[in-house]
Amino acid sequence: RDPLVEYKVEAARMFDDLLRSIQSAVAHTIYHVSLVQQPARPRPQRMVTNRAEETTGPTKAAKKVGRNDPCPCGSGKKYKFCHGRAA
């Protein structure tokens, strides 16, 4: 007999045994589970505020420097050749 074939046959048999034992253990565990109901936790109370006081209006984003705009550092170069250059 070829040892490689024997090894593969034995490995397949052992794998099938492993699957059967796992399925058996899972089924055994599922049938023996008991559910315990925990008391409900109280929800944290939220403060109610006036929404008009919270809103201060829309905020404007800082103006984005374009690639071909002069660099804001004052070097006189285009942004893409000064601080916009990839490292």
Coordinates of C-alpha atoms in Angstrom, one line a residue:
R1 CA 0.0 0.0 0.0
D2 CA 1.0 3.5 -0.7
P3 CA 1.9 5.4 2.6
L4 CA 0.6 8.7 1.2
V5 CA -2.8 7.2 0.4
E6 CA -3.0 5.6 3.8
Y7 CA -2.1 8.9 5.4
K8 CA -4.8 10.8 3.5
V9 CA -7.4 8.1 4.3
E10 CA -6.6 8.2 8.0
A11 CA -6.6 12.1 8.0
A12 CA -10.0 12.1 6.4
R13 CA -11.4 9.6 8.9
M14 CA -9.9 11.7 11.8
F15 CA -11.4 14.9 10.4
D16 CA -14.8 13.3 10.1
D17 CA -14.6 12.1 13.8
L18 CA -13.6 15.6 14.8
L19 CA -16.6 17.1 13.0
R20 CA -19.0 14.6 14.6
S21 CA -17.6 15.3 18.1
I22 CA -18.0 19.0 17.6
Q23 CA -21.6 18.6 16.4
S24 CA -22.3 16.4 19.3
A25 CA -20.8 18.8 21.8
V26 CA -22.8 21.8 20.3
A27 CA -26.1 19.9 20.4
H28 CA -25.4 18.7 24.0
T29 CA -24.7 22.3 25.0
I30 CA -27.7 23.8 23.3
Y31 CA -30.1 21.3 25.0
H32 CA -28.6 22.0 28.4
V33 CA -28.6 25.8 28.3
S34 CA -30.7 27.6 30.8
L35 CA -31.7 31.2 30.3
V36 CA -31.5 33.6 33.2
Q37 CA -33.3 36.9 32.9
Q38 CA -31.3 39.8 34.3
P39 CA -33.1 42.8 35.7
A40 CA -33.4 45.7 33.4
R41 CA -30.9 48.5 34.0
P42 CA -32.3 51.9 34.5
R43 CA -31.6 54.2 31.6
P44 CA -29.5 57.3 32.3
Q45 CA -31.5 60.5 32.3
R46 CA -30.8 63.0 29.6
M47 CA -30.9 66.7 30.2
V48 CA -33.4 68.6 28.1
T49 CA -32.1 71.9 26.8
N50 CA -33.4 74.6 24.6
R51 CA -32.2 73.9 21.1
A52 CA -32.1 77.6 20.2
E53 CA -29.4 78.2 22.7
E54 CA -27.2 75.4 21.3
T55 CA -27.1 76.6 17.7
T56 CA -24.7 79.4 17.1
G57 CA -25.2 79.4 13.3
P58 CA -23.3 77.9 10.5
T59 CA -19.5 77.8 10.7
K60 CA -17.4 78.6 7.7
A61 CA -14.5 76.4 6.7
A62 CA -11.1 78.0 6.2
K63 CA -10.4 78.8 2.6
K64 CA -8.6 75.9 0.9
V65 CA -5.4 76.8 -0.9
G66 CA -5.4 75.6 -4.5
R67 CA -2.4 73.8 -6.0
N68 CA -1.6 76.7 -8.4
D69 CA -2.2 79.5 -5.8
P70 CA 0.7 81.3 -4.3
C71 CA 1.9 79.6 -1.1
P72 CA 0.6 81.3 2.1
C73 CA 4.1 81.1 3.7
G74 CA 5.2 84.0 1.5
S75 CA 7.9 82.3 -0.5
G76 CA 6.5 83.5 -3.8
K77 CA 6.4 79.9 -5.1
K78 CA 3.2 78.1 -6.1
Y79 CA 1.7 76.0 -3.3
K80 CA 2.4 72.8 -5.3
F81 CA 6.1 73.5 -5.4
C82 CA 6.4 74.7 -1.8
H83 CA 4.4 73.2 1.0
G84 CA 2.1 71.2 -1.3
R85 CA 4.9 68.9 -2.5
A86 CA 4.4 65.3 -1.5
A87 CA 7.1 64.1 0.9

